[in-house]
Amino acid sequence: MNIILINSSPRKNGATANMVNMLANELGKYYDVNAEIINVDDLSLAYCVGCQQCYKTGKCIFNDDLEQLSHKLANADGVVFASPTYASNVSAQMKTIIDRCHFVMEQLLHNKYALSVAVYENYGGREVINILNDLILFSGGQISGSLLYKKGSSNLRINCRAEKIAQKFYTDIKYGQINFWQKIKHFFIFKFGIKPFVLRNISRYQGVVNIWKEKQREHLNKVSPDL
């Protein structure tokens, strides 16, 4: 079971990193889990320039660490998105990841499970959780849980919360547990929003359609492997 944990804070030893490390330690208690932490401070990343070439070709014009991160996420069973709160929003680094990693149109998180983590000091943490949860849901993923941490809060309380949420995350992935409300909501988002838009603009979104077809082939191979 491969789980990617993204610390989108520019600080590798800050409060957000501590939350990521805490979850990684809890998940690491399970013998069949490989938990990999990605610190954005270690990545070379370029900002999205809005050229939309990724929609045409399926690849970004920038062949940097974010393209490699997107491939990692595509092959993961679970993802943890963790961000500090800056002006009631995610960090600039997390926004760049969202813009660059082929999430929504390409349905990168289809049939994957994810956690959202937000760290805040004064206000705005809930807004960050909402942004991350929308990203997960719109990208076809299942929101397994959310962890909201206010700096200065009880360490014992947050440790207990992290242990419980990691346990549920693991169980959801291992047994394929489904939140049907989320599934229904995503169905309408994709069926009546994303898909018809892409098909109406097929000349500009051929790369997206190709990715959908590849995901469908992979799914069919898992369900009915060649004998």
CSV table of C-alpha atoms in Angstrom, one decimal:
chain,number,residue,atom,x,y,z
A,1,MET,CA,0.0,0.0,0.0
A,2,ASN,CA,1.7,3.2,-1.2
A,3,ILE,CA,0.8,6.5,0.5
A,4,ILE,CA,2.2,9.9,-0.5
A,5,LEU,CA,2.1,12.6,2.1
A,6,ILE,CA,2.7,16.1,0.7
A,7,ASN,CA,4.0,18.8,3.0
A,8,SER,CA,3.3,22.0,1.0
A,9,SER,CA,4.8,24.3,3.6
A,10,PRO,CA,8.1,26.0,2.6
A,11,ARG,CA,9.4,24.9,6.1
A,12,LYS,CA,10.6,21.3,6.4
A,13,ASN,CA,10.5,21.5,10.2
A,14,GLY,CA,7.4,23.7,10.8
A,15,ALA,CA,4.0,22.9,12.3
A,16,THR,CA,2.7,21.4,9.0
A,17,ALA,CA,5.7,19.2,8.6
A,18,ASN,CA,5.2,18.0,12.2
A,19,MET,CA,1.6,17.0,11.3
A,20,VAL,CA,2.7,15.2,8.2
A,21,ASN,CA,5.4,13.3,10.2
A,22,MET,CA,2.9,12.4,12.8
A,23,LEU,CA,0.6,10.9,10.3
A,24,ALA,CA,3.5,9.1,8.5
A,25,ASN,CA,4.5,7.6,11.8
A,26,GLU,CA,1.0,6.3,12.5
A,27,LEU,CA,0.6,4.9,9.0
A,28,GLY,CA,4.1,3.3,9.3
A,29,LYS,CA,2.8,1.1,12.1
A,30,TYR,CA,1.1,-1.0,9.5
A,31,TYR,CA,3.4,-3.6,8.0
A,32,ASP,CA,2.0,-3.3,4.5
A,33,VAL,CA,2.2,0.5,4.2
A,34,ASN,CA,4.9,2.4,2.4
A,35,ALA,CA,4.5,6.0,3.5
A,36,GLU,CA,6.6,8.6,1.5
A,37,ILE,CA,6.8,12.2,2.6
A,38,ILE,CA,7.2,14.8,-0.2
A,39,ASN,CA,8.5,18.2,1.1
A,40,VAL,CA,7.9,21.0,-1.5
A,41,ASP,CA,11.0,22.6,-0.3
A,42,ASP,CA,12.9,19.8,-2.0
A,43,LEU,CA,11.1,20.2,-5.3
A,44,SER,CA,12.0,22.2,-8.4
A,45,LEU,CA,8.6,23.6,-9.6
A,46,ALA,CA,7.5,26.1,-12.2
A,47,TYR,CA,4.3,28.1,-12.1
A,48,CYS,CA,1.4,27.2,-14.4
A,49,VAL,CA,1.4,29.6,-17.4
A,50,GLY,CA,-2.2,28.7,-18.5
A,51,CYS,CA,-1.1,27.5,-22.0
A,52,GLN,CA,-3.4,24.4,-21.7
A,53,GLN,CA,-1.0,22.2,-23.6
A,54,CYS,CA,-1.5,19.5,-20.9
A,55,TYR,CA,-5.1,19.2,-22.0
A,56,LYS,CA,-4.0,18.7,-25.6
A,57,THR,CA,-1.1,16.4,-25.0
A,58,GLY,CA,-1.5,14.9,-21.5
A,59,LYS,CA,1.8,16.4,-20.5
A,60,CYS,CA,2.9,19.8,-19.1
A,61,ILE,CA,5.4,21.9,-21.1
A,62,PHE,CA,7.6,21.9,-18.0
A,63,ASN,CA,9.3,18.6,-17.3
A,64,ASP,CA,10.1,19.3,-13.7
A,65,ASP,CA,9.5,17.7,-10.3
A,66,LEU,CA,5.8,18.3,-10.5
A,67,GLU,CA,5.4,16.0,-13.5
A,68,GLN,CA,7.2,13.3,-11.5
A,69,LEU,CA,5.0,14.1,-8.5
A,70,SER,CA,1.9,13.7,-10.7
A,71,HIS,CA,3.1,10.2,-11.7
A,72,LYS,CA,3.7,9.3,-8.1
A,73,LEU,CA,0.2,10.4,-7.2
A,74,ALA,CA,-1.3,8.4,-10.1
A,75,ASN,CA,0.4,5.2,-8.8
A,76,ALA,CA,-0.4,5.8,-5.1
A,77,ASP,CA,-3.2,4.1,-3.1
A,78,GLY,CA,-3.6,7.1,-0.8
A,79,VAL,CA,-2.6,10.7,-0.6
A,80,VAL,CA,-2.3,13.2,2.3
A,81,PHE,CA,-2.5,16.9,1.3
A,82,ALA,CA,-1.2,19.1,4.1
A,83,SER,CA,-1.0,22.9,3.9
A,84,PRO,CA,-0.4,25.8,6.2
A,85,THR,CA,-2.9,28.6,6.1
A,86,TYR,CA,-1.8,31.8,4.4
A,87,ALA,CA,-4.5,34.5,4.1
A,88,SER,CA,-7.3,31.9,4.6
A,89,ASN,CA,-5.9,29.9,1.7
A,90,VAL,CA,-3.5,27.1,0.9
A,91,SER,CA,0.2,27.9,0.4
A,92,ALA,CA,1.5,29.2,-2.9
A,93,GLN,CA,3.4,25.9,-3.3
A,94,MET,CA,0.2,23.9,-2.8
A,95,LYS,CA,-1.7,26.1,-5.3
A,96,THR,CA,1.1,25.4,-7.8
A,97,ILE,CA,0.8,21.7,-7.2
A,98,ILE,CA,-3.0,22.0,-7.7
A,99,ASP,CA,-2.5,23.9,-11.0
A,100,ARG,CA,0.2,21.7,-12.4
A,101,CYS,CA,-0.4,18.1,-11.4
A,102,HIS,CA,-3.3,17.1,-13.7
A,103,PHE,CA,-6.0,16.7,-11.0
A,104,VAL,CA,-9.5,17.7,-12.0
A,105,MET,CA,-9.9,17.3,-15.7
A,106,GLU,CA,-7.8,14.2,-15.9
A,107,GLN,CA,-9.4,12.7,-12.7
A,108,LEU,CA,-6.0,12.0,-11.2
A,109,LEU,CA,-7.4,10.7,-7.9
A,110,HIS,CA,-10.0,8.4,-9.4
A,111,ASN,CA,-10.6,5.5,-6.9
A,112,LYS,CA,-8.0,6.8,-4.5
A,113,TYR,CA,-8.3,7.8,-0.9
A,114,ALA,CA,-7.1,11.1,0.5
A,115,LEU,CA,-6.8,13.1,3.7
A,116,SER,CA,-6.8,16.9,4.0
A,117,VAL,CA,-4.7,18.6,6.7
A,118,ALA,CA,-4.6,22.3,7.5
A,119,VAL,CA,-2.5,24.1,10.0
A,120,TYR,CA,-3.5,27.6,11.1
A,121,GLU,CA,-2.7,30.1,13.9
A,122,ASN,CA,-5.5,32.6,13.9
A,123,TYR,CA,-8.2,31.9,11.3
A,124,GLY,CA,-8.8,30.4,7.9
A,125,GLY,CA,-8.0,26.8,8.6
A,126,ARG,CA,-11.5,25.6,7.7
A,127,GLU,CA,-11.3,27.4,4.4
A,128,VAL,CA,-8.1,25.5,3.6
A,129,ILE,CA,-9.8,22.2,4.5
A,130,ASN,CA,-12.7,23.0,2.1
A,131,ILE,CA,-10.3,23.8,-0.7
A,132,LEU,CA,-8.4,20.6,-0.3
A,133,ASN,CA,-11.6,18.5,0.0
A,134,ASP,CA,-13.0,20.1,-3.1
A,135,LEU,CA,-9.8,19.2,-4.9
A,136,ILE,CA,-10.0,15.6,-3.8
A,137,LEU,CA,-13.7,15.2,-4.6
A,138,PHE,CA,-13.6,17.0,-8.0
A,139,SER,CA,-10.6,14.8,-9.0
A,140,GLY,CA,-12.5,11.6,-8.4
A,141,GLY,CA,-11.0,10.7,-5.0
A,142,GLN,CA,-12.6,9.7,-1.7
A,143,ILE,CA,-12.2,12.0,1.3
A,144,SER,CA,-11.2,9.6,4.1
A,145,GLY,CA,-10.9,12.4,6.7
A,146,SER,CA,-9.7,15.8,7.6
A,147,LEU,CA,-7.3,17.1,10.2
A,148,LEU,CA,-7.5,20.7,11.4
A,149,TYR,CA,-4.7,21.9,13.7
A,150,LYS,CA,-4.6,25.2,15.4
A,151,LYS,CA,-1.1,26.0,16.6
A,152,GLY,CA,-0.9,26.0,20.3
A,153,SER,CA,-3.6,23.4,20.8
A,154,SER,CA,-3.2,20.4,23.0
A,155,ASN,CA,-0.6,18.0,21.7
A,156,LEU,CA,-2.3,15.1,23.4
A,157,ARG,CA,-5.6,15.9,21.7
A,158,ILE,CA,-4.1,16.2,18.2
A,159,ASN,CA,-2.0,13.0,18.7
A,160,CYS,CA,-5.2,11.1,19.5
A,161,ARG,CA,-6.9,12.6,16.5
A,162,ALA,CA,-4.0,11.8,14.2
A,163,GLU,CA,-4.0,8.2,15.4
A,164,LYS,CA,-7.7,7.7,14.8
A,165,ILE,CA,-7.7,9.4,11.4
A,166,ALA,CA,-4.7,7.4,10.2
A,167,GLN,CA,-6.4,4.2,11.3
A,168,LYS,CA,-9.6,5.0,9.4
A,169,PHE,CA,-7.5,6.0,6.3
A,170,TYR,CA,-5.7,2.7,6.4
A,171,THR,CA,-9.0,0.8,6.8
A,172,ASP,CA,-10.7,2.7,4.0
A,173,ILE,CA,-7.9,1.9,1.6
A,174,LYS,CA,-7.4,-1.7,2.6
A,175,TYR,CA,-11.1,-2.7,2.4
A,176,GLY,CA,-12.2,-0.2,-0.3
A,177,GLN,CA,-14.8,1.4,1.9
A,178,ILE,CA,-16.9,3.9,0.0
A,179,ASN,CA,-18.7,7.1,1.1
A,180,PHE,CA,-21.7,6.8,-1.2
A,181,TRP,CA,-22.7,10.5,-0.7
A,182,GLN,CA,-19.3,11.5,-2.0
A,183,LYS,CA,-19.6,9.0,-4.8
A,184,ILE,CA,-23.0,10.4,-5.9
A,185,LYS,CA,-21.8,14.0,-5.7
A,186,HIS,CA,-18.7,13.2,-7.8
A,187,PHE,CA,-20.9,11.4,-10.4
A,188,PHE,CA,-23.0,14.5,-11.0
A,189,ILE,CA,-19.9,16.7,-11.1
A,190,PHE,CA,-18.2,14.5,-13.7
A,191,LYS,CA,-21.2,13.4,-15.7
A,192,PHE,CA,-22.9,16.8,-16.0
A,193,GLY,CA,-20.0,19.1,-15.6
A,194,ILE,CA,-16.5,17.9,-16.5
A,195,LYS,CA,-17.3,15.3,-19.2
A,196,PRO,CA,-19.7,17.2,-21.4
A,197,PHE,CA,-17.4,20.3,-21.3
A,198,VAL,CA,-14.4,18.2,-22.4
A,199,LEU,CA,-16.3,16.5,-25.2
A,200,ARG,CA,-17.7,19.8,-26.5
A,201,ASN,CA,-14.1,21.0,-26.7
A,202,ILE,CA,-12.5,17.8,-27.9
A,203,SER,CA,-9.9,19.5,-30.1
A,204,ARG,CA,-8.4,21.2,-27.1
A,205,TYR,CA,-8.8,18.3,-24.6
A,206,GLN,CA,-7.7,15.3,-26.6
A,207,GLY,CA,-5.0,14.6,-24.0
A,208,VAL,CA,-7.6,14.5,-21.2
A,209,VAL,CA,-9.7,12.0,-23.2
A,210,ASN,CA,-6.7,9.8,-23.8
A,211,ILE,CA,-5.9,9.7,-20.0
A,212,TRP,CA,-9.5,8.8,-19.3
A,213,LYS,CA,-9.3,5.9,-21.7
A,214,GLU,CA,-6.0,4.7,-20.2
A,215,LYS,CA,-7.5,4.8,-16.7
A,216,GLN,CA,-10.5,2.8,-18.0
A,217,ARG,CA,-8.1,0.2,-19.5
A,218,GLU,CA,-6.2,-0.1,-16.2
A,219,HIS,CA,-9.4,-0.5,-14.3
A,220,LEU,CA,-10.6,-3.3,-16.6
A,221,ASN,CA,-7.3,-5.1,-16.4
A,222,LYS,CA,-7.5,-5.1,-12.6
A,223,VAL,CA,-11.1,-6.4,-12.6
A,224,SER,CA,-10.6,-9.0,-15.3
A,225,PRO,CA,-6.9,-9.8,-15.6
A,226,ASP,CA,-5.7,-11.8,-18.6
A,227,LEU,CA,-5.5,-15.5,-17.8
